[in-house]
GROMACS .gro file of C-alpha atoms in nm:
model
  190
    1ASP     CA    1  -1.615  -0.126  -1.634
    2ALA     CA    2  -1.386  -0.011  -1.979
    3ILE     CA    3  -1.334   0.350  -1.982
    4ASP     CA    4  -1.510   0.518  -2.306
    5SER     CA    5  -1.198   0.795  -2.402
    6THR     CA    6  -1.525   1.000  -2.594
    7LEU     CA    7  -1.667   1.113  -2.281
    8PRO     CA    8  -1.535   1.448  -2.176
    9PRO     CA    9  -1.369   1.480  -1.836
   10LEU     CA   10  -1.564   1.534  -1.522
   11ASN     CA   11  -1.491   1.845  -1.382
   12THR     CA   12  -1.517   1.953  -0.985
   13LYS     CA   13  -1.843   1.854  -0.816
   14GLN     CA   14  -1.857   1.537  -1.038
   15LEU     CA   15  -1.536   1.488  -0.910
   16MET     CA   16  -1.594   1.502  -0.611
   17GLY     CA   17  -1.957   1.386  -0.601
   18ARG     CA   18  -1.786   1.089  -0.680
   19LEU     CA   19  -1.598   1.003  -0.433
   20GLU     CA   20  -1.765   1.089  -0.209
   21GLU     CA   21  -2.019   0.835  -0.305
   22ALA     CA   22  -1.700   0.543  -0.315
   23GLY     CA   23  -1.687   0.714   0.044
   24VAL     CA   24  -1.250   0.796  -0.071
   25SER     CA   25  -1.112   1.091   0.079
   26LEU     CA   26  -0.896   1.319  -0.117
   27PRO     CA   27  -0.602   1.355  -0.001
   28VAL     CA   28  -0.586   0.922  -0.029
   29TYR     CA   29  -0.716   1.007  -0.437
   30LEU     CA   30  -0.411   1.214  -0.467
   31VAL     CA   31  -0.168   0.988  -0.342
   32TYR     CA   32  -0.314   0.799  -0.510
   33ALA     CA   33  -0.285   1.015  -0.850
   34HIS     CA   34   0.025   1.086  -0.726
   35LEU     CA   35   0.126   0.761  -0.806
   36ARG     CA   36  -0.007   0.596  -1.095
   37ALA     CA   37   0.153   0.895  -1.281
   38GLN     CA   38   0.447   0.770  -1.169
   39ASN     CA   39   0.298   0.544  -1.373
   40TYR     CA   40   0.384   0.266  -1.052
   41ARG     CA   41   0.022  -0.034  -1.006
   42VAL     CA   42  -0.151   0.083  -0.712
   43ILE     CA   43  -0.330  -0.209  -0.579
   44ARG     CA   44  -0.573  -0.116  -0.174
   45HIS     CA   45  -0.410  -0.267   0.121
   46THR     CA   46  -0.570  -0.529   0.374
   47PRO     CA   47  -0.548  -0.647   0.653
   48SER     CA   48  -0.490  -0.940   0.460
   49ARG     CA   49  -0.315  -0.938   0.212
   50ARG     CA   50  -0.023  -0.999   0.297
   51SER     CA   51  -0.033  -1.320   0.418
   52LEU     CA   52  -0.242  -1.399   0.128
   53LEU     CA   53   0.066  -1.278  -0.135
   54GLU     CA   54   0.328  -1.457   0.043
   55GLU     CA   55   0.070  -1.795   0.070
   56LEU     CA   56   0.064  -1.757  -0.296
   57GLN     CA   57   0.420  -1.678  -0.361
   58GLN     CA   58   0.503  -2.022  -0.155
   59ARG     CA   59   0.276  -2.196  -0.351
   60ASP     CA   60   0.398  -2.053  -0.664
   61ASN     CA   61   0.743  -2.136  -0.530
   62ASP     CA   62   0.633  -2.482  -0.535
   63ASN     CA   63   0.427  -2.577  -0.804
   64GLY     CA   64   0.821  -2.486  -1.017
   65LYS     CA   65   0.918  -2.822  -0.876
   66LYS     CA   66   0.860  -3.184  -1.009
   67ASN     CA   67   0.569  -3.332  -0.826
   68TRP     CA   68   0.294  -3.568  -0.847
   69LYS     CA   69   0.099  -3.280  -0.638
   70LYS     CA   70   0.113  -3.039  -0.939
   71LYS     CA   71  -0.211  -3.029  -1.004
   72ARG     CA   72  -0.296  -2.997  -0.654
   73ARG     CA   73  -0.074  -2.689  -0.575
   74ASN     CA   74  -0.257  -2.519  -0.969
   75GLU     CA   75  -0.579  -2.501  -0.802
   76ASP     CA   76  -0.483  -2.465  -0.402
   77VAL     CA   77  -0.288  -2.160  -0.657
   78ASP     CA   78  -0.629  -2.055  -0.789
   79ALA     CA   79  -0.858  -2.042  -0.568
   80LEU     CA   80  -0.511  -1.824  -0.365
   81LYS     CA   81  -0.589  -1.635  -0.669
   82LYS     CA   82  -0.953  -1.551  -0.698
   83ALA     CA   83  -0.943  -1.536  -0.204
   84LEU     CA   84  -0.658  -1.174  -0.366
   85GLN     CA   85  -0.904  -1.050  -0.574
   86ARG     CA   86  -1.168  -1.096  -0.389
   87ASP     CA   87  -1.007  -0.949  -0.077
   88ALA     CA   88  -0.950  -0.658  -0.282
   89VAL     CA   89  -1.304  -0.645  -0.501
   90GLU     CA   90  -1.441  -0.680  -0.140
   91SER     CA   91  -1.221  -0.396   0.066
   92ALA     CA   92  -1.294  -0.076   0.234
   93PRO     CA   93  -1.215   0.199  -0.002
   94PRO     CA   94  -0.858   0.337   0.255
   95THR     CA   95  -0.888   0.670   0.448
   96VAL     CA   96  -0.689   0.913   0.651
   97TRP     CA   97  -0.466   0.804   0.918
   98VAL     CA   98  -0.587   0.910   1.208
   99GLU     CA   99  -0.438   0.801   1.545
  100GLU     CA  100  -0.753   0.796   1.707
  101GLY     CA  101  -0.891   0.420   1.775
  102ASN     CA  102  -0.732   0.389   1.472
  103ALA     CA  103  -0.596  -0.025   1.392
  104ILE     CA  104  -0.232   0.030   1.304
  105ASP     CA  105  -0.294  -0.273   1.014
  106LEU     CA  106  -0.632   0.063   0.863
  107ALA     CA  107  -0.380   0.298   0.846
  108ILE     CA  108  -0.170   0.157   0.553
  109SER     CA  109  -0.343   0.284   0.297
  110TRP     CA  110  -0.165   0.185  -0.064
  111ASP     CA  111  -0.035  -0.128  -0.134
  112VAL     CA  112   0.214  -0.017  -0.458
  113TYR     CA  113   0.512  -0.187  -0.674
  114GLN     CA  114   0.774  -0.033  -0.857
  115PRO     CA  115   0.620   0.039  -1.241
  116ASP     CA  116   0.878  -0.291  -1.472
  117SER     CA  117   0.652  -0.512  -1.655
  118THR     CA  118   0.735  -0.816  -1.418
  119PHE     CA  119   0.452  -0.710  -1.269
  120ARG     CA  120   0.111  -0.946  -1.307
  121LYS     CA  121  -0.193  -0.852  -1.131
  122SER     CA  122  -0.352  -1.191  -1.101
  123ASN     CA  123  -0.034  -1.276  -0.846
  124PRO     CA  124   0.251  -0.967  -0.768
  125GLY     CA  125   0.434  -1.074  -0.448
  126LEU     CA  126   0.459  -0.883  -0.199
  127PRO     CA  127   0.472  -0.478  -0.250
  128SER     CA  128   0.706  -0.219  -0.368
  129MET     CA  129   0.663  -0.007  -0.046
  130TYR     CA  130   0.389  -0.009   0.157
  131VAL     CA  131   0.198   0.357   0.133
  132THR     CA  132   0.024   0.592   0.436
  133VAL     CA  133  -0.229   0.914   0.421
  134ARG     CA  134  -0.163   1.123   0.652
  135PRO     CA  135  -0.385   1.444   0.744
  136PHE     CA  136  -0.172   1.751   0.645
  137ALA     CA  137  -0.276   1.981   0.949
  138SER     CA  138  -0.216   1.723   1.188
  139PRO     CA  139   0.019   1.636   1.495
  140SER     CA  140   0.311   1.387   1.364
  141PRO     CA  141   0.267   1.102   1.452
  142THR     CA  142   0.386   0.938   1.776
  143PHE     CA  143   0.746   0.746   1.824
  144ARG     CA  144   0.541   0.493   1.950
  145SER     CA  145   0.279   0.395   1.641
  146ILE     CA  146   0.500   0.499   1.402
  147GLN     CA  147   0.733   0.212   1.567
  148ARG     CA  148   0.376  -0.020   1.574
  149LEU     CA  149   0.322   0.075   1.119
  150LEU     CA  150   0.686   0.012   1.130
  151LYS     CA  151   0.649  -0.338   1.255
  152PHE     CA  152   0.410  -0.440   1.098
  153CYS     CA  153   0.514  -0.359   0.732
  154ASP     CA  154   0.818  -0.667   0.801
  155GLY     CA  155   1.096  -0.525   0.575
  156ILE     CA  156   0.841  -0.351   0.379
  157PRO     CA  157   1.028  -0.002   0.272
  158LEU     CA  158   0.715   0.249   0.413
  159LYS     CA  159   0.646   0.598   0.336
  160VAL     CA  160   0.342   0.872   0.434
  161ALA     CA  161   0.146   1.086   0.199
  162THR     CA  162   0.059   1.443   0.280
  163VAL     CA  163  -0.149   1.636   0.088
  164ALA     CA  164  -0.051   2.054   0.208
  165ASP     CA  165  -0.258   2.318   0.094
  166GLY     CA  166  -0.319   2.387  -0.281
  167GLY     CA  167  -0.321   1.982  -0.353
  168THR     CA  168   0.081   1.938  -0.374
  169VAL     CA  169   0.130   1.609  -0.261
  170VAL     CA  170   0.425   1.545   0.005
  171MET     CA  171   0.574   1.197   0.053
  172PHE     CA  172   0.853   1.071   0.313
  173ALA     CA  173   0.991   0.753   0.391
  174VAL     CA  174   0.987   0.641   0.752
  175THR     CA  175   1.312   0.393   0.864
  176ASP     CA  176   1.418   0.226   1.187
  177VAL     CA  177   1.770   0.293   1.120
  178GLY     CA  178   1.802   0.582   1.413
  179VAL     CA  179   2.018   0.865   1.409
  180PRO     CA  180   2.424   0.860   1.413
  181THR     CA  181   2.586   0.862   1.789
  182LEU     CA  182   2.694   1.319   1.728
  183ASP     CA  183   2.977   1.181   2.106
  184LYS     CA  184   3.322   1.149   1.978
  185LYS     CA  185   3.395   1.032   2.314
  186LYS     CA  186   3.145   0.687   2.288
  187LYS     CA  187   3.342   0.632   1.884
  188SER     CA  188   3.634   0.661   1.979
  189LYS     CA  189   3.613   0.408   2.257
  190GLU     CA  190   3.431   0.154   2.006
   0.00000   0.00000   0.00000
């Protein structure tokens, strides 16, 4: 749908009604709005999205080489692009990451891309970062859950977002670098 700029903005009640109809929670929407306000490209994450993107990237690289199979590869790339579009359209709305019973691949809400001119919706490449949304008043996730999520991210940076009271979006970078050693005796022996 094209956006009609002559329509008045939604009031709070209308916005909440639209979010409820779409199955999107307010924290997930606020994180999305926060990222879009900074001009990031934000796409709904799905469990199969990364494998489709990697395969599309590989096929695109292969198409650059002179090859008698080029026409066939172009057809394969077009089919992958359609599968990527279908995947995004048919996916469930993003949710807040709650550890109990939630599959780790469903913990990620958004694939986020840097705001630059090289982004192409038909072939965006791998995301610049993944974003997951956590409830503000809930306990922190366990280290095991964070490790599993980092392993799933496989080198793509992870940000954990939460929405504080009043709608303030807070984001934390999560890494597996570890904590530096403070024991001087061990350092001097190495």
